[in-house]
Amino acid sequence: MRKKISIVITIFILIFALVACEQNAVEGSWEYTADTGKNQFTGIMKLKKESGEYKGIFRSFETGDYPMENISFNGKNFKGEFVMYDERYFIEGIFEGAKFTGTFSTDKIKMPMTAVLPAEAAEPFQPPAVQYILNEKEVKEAFDNIDHEGIIDNFNLPAYQRGERVYNNVCINCHGTPDVEGSIPMSHKFWSQPFKAGSDPFAMYQTISKGYGSMPPQLTLTPQEKYDVVVYIREKYIRKNNPSQYFTVTPGYLSQLPKGNSRGPEVKPYHPWSDMNYGNFFINTYELADSATGIPRYHSPGPTPFPDEDYRKNNFAYKGIAVRLDKGSGGVSAGKSWILFDHDLMRMAGGWTGNGFIDWEGILLNDNHETYPRNVGSVHFETPVGPGWANPSTGSFDDPRFTARDSRKFGPLPKSWADYKGLYYHNDKVIISYNVGKTKVLELPGMEEKNGQTVFTRTFNIGLSSQTLKLRVAMTGTSVAVAGRGVNVEEQNGFVVLKISPSTKSIFKVFIAKGKTDFTQMLARSTTIEELDQYIKGGPAHYPEIIKTGIIKGKEDGLIAADELTPPYNNPWQSRIKLSGIDYMKDPDVAVVCTADGDVWKIAGLINGDGLLSWKRIATGLFQPLGIKVLNEKIYVTCRDQLVRLQDLNGDEETDYYESFNHDHQVTDHFHEFAMGLQADKAGNLYYAKSGRHAREALIPQHGTLLKVSKDGSSTEIIATGFRAANGVCLNPDGSFIVTDQQGYWNPMNRINWIKGKKKFYGNMWGYNPPKDSTAAGMEQPLVWVDMEFDRSPSELLWVNSKKWGPLDKHLLSLSYGFGKIQLVLSEEVNGQRQGGVIDIPGLKFLTGVMRGRFNTGDGNLYVCGMSAWGTNQMMKGGALYRLRYTGKPLPLPVASNAKQDGILLSFADELDEKAAVDTSNYKVKTWEIKRSGKYGSERYNIQTLSVTGIQISADKKSVKLQIPTILPVDIMTIEYDIKDAGQRPFKGTLQQTVYQLGPDSRR
């Protein structure tokens, strides 16, 4: 609605201005304001007269540019209309001189709007006299022949969006935001301070280009990028927050700018997902389809729950290992030929060539939802979804796996049939290791060229077998040849099949090509087949570089000091540092972190360094890592397709063997089913959560579950069900768990779930096999419902385990991915029911959503990492890492809340000022209810303000009892307090909690 309003308003203005031009000079840029009663929207309407008719562009930095239609004007009164988002808007109003007053409307809304044509200054614009760091000759390319007038006159939404990326990549570290102060306090605060070097666009451009004061010149930015960030700063921070410094651009101002007809070098396209070097393999869910002849993409249009698509003929590798085969740098994304191995089915799904690896469609690739990546180029051969190897016991290729509602089969083959062991990465070679029955298999994908034709190869080293093994290589019609002994090529039921003789070790090489191909010369050259054992002992490091970054100490004037541990944003592999998990080695000075893009990094210097951190990339190519755990110096990573155990075979601190510790994961093509977090109990069992499908019903039993993996990795058990988007797991001291969930369909609000026992259901009726009872009685209630105003998206919880954290030690923290903050969680158990609340820890606001955190036993501090990928307000950085230190200052928030039959008991860690504490006017209590349904979220119902009729204070003056005669169990209760401690320091905050049961009052 806000976007619609903005667009409407500017369009009106456009039209109005056009009309005004008939009687008054209305050509130019009109500044408009629309008022919804709650919000104001502003923008620019550009009007121009051509061939006797007025034309205009409505420009909004929220929605873009829109043209006007059917304009009528009689010299004063104006009417017009336009279409936005398939809805028609009507505009009516009056032009009087340089002002327009009117309304815009649809069948549902009517809103006031004004527009003004800015007047030229009485005197020509005079730029300020400034002593820059560099002169114009030293930055010649930034000023020679640049069309400053044209660029400034075309400030628009795409420029704003590009400028946002520039600001968050280049400027934010020093300048910060209104919520998060930058690392250099002296840096200009655009939202509140006057400009010393001029606030007009050209002056800002000169400051960026030449440098001024402590602001260094930005020599790597193109002229367009410099103006892009000027647009962003003006519209994001200056226009509304610092209006006295907002410079209005007029034709007179533009005419005074230096002349030119160039916009400088083209801005490089922003494609960080494809620019990244993932190494020579990259695991993901892929669909294999020839770009010219493949099945067109199709997604159900709704309504929700979206019906299942018919994907029975689509060639999905849900656990696809894409391997680059051609030589060259840059990894898979820079290749020309690839092969795709499916480790669910131990089949080679196919091979392809082309200019481009995949289309990068995906929520953790190019940020798109409801999609998945497809290959780009020409498919040379493929096998459809089904077992690659026949059942060694029966010789059958019949697929025995779990069959979903849509008739597709998911999950791995039974381990007695085939068992994926992992992959070795040696130089540019990827060796895949698995068992067929009890027979060990090593496989090396490769390629050769024959007269310009690509020939795909598969080199096998197969151990002894007690029975004949059969392998489907390709569809009939594909050319296949084999070099080596003990293997025959046959055609069976539309497939080219290899039969491997038992009782002997088989070493052979398979050649696969499109159409009819003569392999005579290749077979003649392949008299010796490679022994693959030479590649499974560790090879030279792929990423030997050590990257040094700094630690920016946080301010200690608040409750928690947040030190920024700068990630290696600039690295040789253009790796996006979207940090999604952290843990420590035995040496607490060393941490390991994973990233959502597939990396694992080792960091040294947390405690014992010289203020510098050493970052080393130790693994890459993994499938959406979102949790990490170190056990006995072994690194385990939660990926969407498996739990990986990283093995360094030669001591160079880089992963040589990506061991599949457990791959029981059931994976579909749906974008939303993330595997989240990783915890371990004292016995060594591992736990993670798997999300369900967004806006769809579950297909597989693992959708929306808490999962336990046995300590030996041999089995997986479902502990709890009914989650929608479970972002992480907390293992409680008593062996129970906490799993968060996000507002959505069948989730009226965010949930923090306390899980005790097994096989209980937690609310998402679109989960797998839900109960018939869709009411609250049919599910386990959360510890607390978390309103979107308090947290848009809670991630993982953790217990404070550090005496350095004073009164917070042994308390529970909730990390916020949605708002980039941390909350204290208060809980109690009344009549066997867990209930609790959340309250913000003051002074903490991060540049990303916060994903994971762990306390360091070496220094007693909390290290948290975060990223910006989906659904967070904090998207200023792709990823971030912080060290949080308790400063010892008084804790201005309650450490316990207990619901009683006569009110609420709040307990604080410090002594309170009695006068303020017993003043009932210092407290406000509100309640409301929510409705659980298949709709997305819930409105607030039955909103009430409860009277606090009296306050009782405890003898030690650390607790207050709010007497609330009308208190009842309720979904949401908020308690605002504005009091003081004994030292007259302000204690102010808002606790949001859920009350199911009322404990006995103090008189009992």
PDB file of C-alpha atoms in Angstrom, residues 789-790 821-824 838-842 893 990:
ATOM      1  CA  GLU A 789       7.388  -5.588  16.966  1.00  0.00           C
ATOM      2  CA  PHE A 790       9.706  -7.353  19.418  1.00  0.00           C
ATOM      3  CA  LYS A 821      19.784  -7.649  18.404  1.00  0.00           C
ATOM      4  CA  ILE A 822      19.805  -9.898  21.481  1.00  0.00           C
ATOM      5  CA  GLN A 823      17.035 -10.458  23.991  1.00  0.00           C
ATOM      6  CA  LEU A 824      16.966 -11.867  27.501  1.00  0.00           C
ATOM      7  CA  VAL A 838      11.524 -11.619  26.099  1.00  0.00           C
ATOM      8  CA  ILE A 839      13.101  -8.224  26.640  1.00  0.00           C
ATOM      9  CA  ASP A 840      15.759  -6.405  24.628  1.00  0.00           C
ATOM     10  CA  ILE A 841      19.256  -6.134  26.046  1.00  0.00           C
ATOM     11  CA  PRO A 842      19.798  -2.386  25.628  1.00  0.00           C
ATOM     12  CA  LEU A 893      16.005  -5.133  33.050  1.00  0.00           C
ATOM     13  CA  THR A 990       9.354  -3.329  27.787  1.00  0.00           C
TER      14      THR A 990
END
